[in-house]
Short mmCIF file of C-alpha atoms and ligand atoms in Angstrom, two decimals:
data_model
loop_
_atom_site.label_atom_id
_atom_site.label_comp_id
_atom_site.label_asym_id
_atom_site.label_seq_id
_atom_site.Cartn_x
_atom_site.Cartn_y
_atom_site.Cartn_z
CA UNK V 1 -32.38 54.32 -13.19
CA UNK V 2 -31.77 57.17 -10.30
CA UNK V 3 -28.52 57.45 -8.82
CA UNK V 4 -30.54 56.52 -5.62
CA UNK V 5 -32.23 53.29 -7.04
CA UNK V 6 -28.64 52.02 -8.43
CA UNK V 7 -27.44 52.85 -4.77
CA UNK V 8 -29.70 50.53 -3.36
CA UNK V 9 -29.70 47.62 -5.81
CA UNK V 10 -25.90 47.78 -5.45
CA UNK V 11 -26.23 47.53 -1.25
CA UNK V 12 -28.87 44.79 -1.13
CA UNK V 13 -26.58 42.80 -3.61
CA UNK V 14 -23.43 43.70 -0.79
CA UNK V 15 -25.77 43.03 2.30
CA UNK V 16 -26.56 39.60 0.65
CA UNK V 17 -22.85 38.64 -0.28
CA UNK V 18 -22.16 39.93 3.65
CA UNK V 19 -24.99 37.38 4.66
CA UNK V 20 -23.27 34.63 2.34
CA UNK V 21 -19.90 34.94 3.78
CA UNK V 22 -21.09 34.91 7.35
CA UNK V 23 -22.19 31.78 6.64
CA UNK V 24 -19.13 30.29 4.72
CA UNK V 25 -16.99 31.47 7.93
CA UNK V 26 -19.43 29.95 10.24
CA UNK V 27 -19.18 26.63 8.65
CA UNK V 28 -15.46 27.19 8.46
CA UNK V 29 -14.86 27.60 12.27
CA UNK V 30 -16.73 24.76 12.67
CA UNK V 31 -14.08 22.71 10.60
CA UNK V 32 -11.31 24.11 12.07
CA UNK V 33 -12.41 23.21 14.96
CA UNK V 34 -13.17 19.61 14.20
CA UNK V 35 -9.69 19.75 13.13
CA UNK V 36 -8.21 21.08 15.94
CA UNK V 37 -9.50 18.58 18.07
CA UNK V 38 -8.48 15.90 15.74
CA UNK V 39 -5.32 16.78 16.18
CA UNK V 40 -5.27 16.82 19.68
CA UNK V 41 -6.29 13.52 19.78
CA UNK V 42 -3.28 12.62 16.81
CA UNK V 43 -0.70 14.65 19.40
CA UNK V 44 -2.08 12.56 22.32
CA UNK V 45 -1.44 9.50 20.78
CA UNK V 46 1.84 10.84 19.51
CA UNK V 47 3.10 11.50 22.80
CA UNK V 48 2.14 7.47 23.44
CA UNK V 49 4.40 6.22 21.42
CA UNK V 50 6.91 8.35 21.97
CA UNK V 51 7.02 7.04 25.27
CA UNK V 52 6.50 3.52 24.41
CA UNK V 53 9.67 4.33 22.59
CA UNK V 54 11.59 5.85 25.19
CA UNK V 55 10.68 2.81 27.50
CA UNK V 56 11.74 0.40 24.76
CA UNK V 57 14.84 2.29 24.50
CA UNK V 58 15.89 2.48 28.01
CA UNK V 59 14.85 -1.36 28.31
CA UNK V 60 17.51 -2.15 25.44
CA UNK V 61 20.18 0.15 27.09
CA UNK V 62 19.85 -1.55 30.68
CA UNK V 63 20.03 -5.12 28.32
CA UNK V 64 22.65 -4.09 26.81
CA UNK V 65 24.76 -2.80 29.88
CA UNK V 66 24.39 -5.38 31.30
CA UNK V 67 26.00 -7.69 28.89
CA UNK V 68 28.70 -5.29 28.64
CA UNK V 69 29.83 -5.72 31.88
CA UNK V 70 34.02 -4.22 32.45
CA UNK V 71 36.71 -6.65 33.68
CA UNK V 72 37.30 -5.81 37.39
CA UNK V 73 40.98 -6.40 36.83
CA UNK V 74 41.95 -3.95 33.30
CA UNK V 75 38.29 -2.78 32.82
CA UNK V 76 38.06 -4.07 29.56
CA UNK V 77 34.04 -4.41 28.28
CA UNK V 78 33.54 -8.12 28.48
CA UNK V 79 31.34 -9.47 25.92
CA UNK V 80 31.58 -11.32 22.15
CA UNK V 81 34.77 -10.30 21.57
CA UNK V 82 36.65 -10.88 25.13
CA UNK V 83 36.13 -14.27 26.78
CA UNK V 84 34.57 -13.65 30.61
CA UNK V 85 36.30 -15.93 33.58
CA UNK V 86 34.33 -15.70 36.66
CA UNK V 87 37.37 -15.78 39.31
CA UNK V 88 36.16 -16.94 42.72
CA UNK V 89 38.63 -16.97 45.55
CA UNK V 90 37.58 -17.01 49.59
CA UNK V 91 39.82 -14.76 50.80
CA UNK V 92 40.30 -12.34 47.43
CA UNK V 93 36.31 -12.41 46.49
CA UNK V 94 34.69 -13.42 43.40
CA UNK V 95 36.12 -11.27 40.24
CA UNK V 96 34.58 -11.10 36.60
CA UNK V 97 37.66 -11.05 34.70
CA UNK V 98 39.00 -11.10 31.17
CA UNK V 99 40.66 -14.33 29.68
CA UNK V 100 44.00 -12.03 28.94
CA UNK V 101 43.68 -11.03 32.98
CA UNK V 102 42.70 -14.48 34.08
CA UNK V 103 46.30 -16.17 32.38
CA UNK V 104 48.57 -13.05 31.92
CA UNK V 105 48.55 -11.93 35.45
CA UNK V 106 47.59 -15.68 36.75
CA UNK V 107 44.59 -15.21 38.36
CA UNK V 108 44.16 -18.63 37.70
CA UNK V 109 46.64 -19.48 39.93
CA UNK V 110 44.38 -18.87 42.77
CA UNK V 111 41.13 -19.52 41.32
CA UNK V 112 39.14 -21.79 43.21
CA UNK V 113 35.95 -21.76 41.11
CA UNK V 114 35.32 -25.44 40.72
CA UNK V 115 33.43 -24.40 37.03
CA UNK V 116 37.31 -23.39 35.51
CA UNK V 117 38.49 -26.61 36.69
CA UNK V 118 39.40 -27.40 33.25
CA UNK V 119 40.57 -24.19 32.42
CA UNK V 120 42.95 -24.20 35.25
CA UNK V 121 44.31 -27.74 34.75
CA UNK V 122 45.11 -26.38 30.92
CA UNK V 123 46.98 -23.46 32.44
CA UNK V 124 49.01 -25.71 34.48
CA UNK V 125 49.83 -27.89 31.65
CA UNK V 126 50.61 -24.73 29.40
CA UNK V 127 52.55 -23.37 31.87
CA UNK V 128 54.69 -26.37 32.58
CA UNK V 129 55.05 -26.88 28.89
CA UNK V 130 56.63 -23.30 28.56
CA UNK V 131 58.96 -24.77 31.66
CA UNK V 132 59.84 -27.57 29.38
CA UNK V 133 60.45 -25.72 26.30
ZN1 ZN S 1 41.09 -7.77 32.23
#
């Protein structure tokens, strides 16, 4: 075999691996760009939930503030742990208080909610009791 005829076997056998690979990429751009659009649809729905989430979160937030509401009196966060006493007076306003505010600083004194009725009568008797003592 001439130098020349080697020469040529050897490009045709190149020019045919070139032709190969062309097509390997060419079918490989296609995938990536099947995937690329699949993921654009994946980050679309992604950015669904996270604002489901951020709704859901905000809902919970405004549930839970308002269930925390603060004594008007000391400020304390009403809730579970402190006992809420909705004061209601006509000249002073109506007042969400604490239990500690309502007796300590007798608020009930001039309660006229007619629900603490029997919360006031017990104060009374309490009181008079410590009178007593
Ligand atoms: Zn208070």
């Amino acid at each position: 075999m001439s130098l020349r005829q080697s020469y040529l076997i050897e490009n045709t056998n190149l020019q045919q691996q070139n032709i190969e690979m062309h097509k390997k990429n060419k079918k490989l751009k296609k995938r990536v760009k099947t995937l690329i659009e699949v993921n654009r649809e994946y980050e679309k729905e992604l950015q669904q939930w996270k604002e489901k989430c951020l709704c859901l979160e905000k809902h919970i937030k405004e549930q839970h503030e308002q269930y925390e509401e603060p004594c008007d009196n000391c400020g304390v966060i009403l809730g579970e742990d402190v006992p809420i006493m909705c004061y209601s007076n006509e000249i002073g306003g109506d007042e969400t208080l604490c239990s500690e505010c309502y007796y300590d600083c007798e608020m009930w004194k001039t309660d006229e909610n007619p629900d603490n009725e029997d919360e006031i009568e017990e104060a009374k008797r309490n009181e008079d009791a410590k009178r007593n003592e």
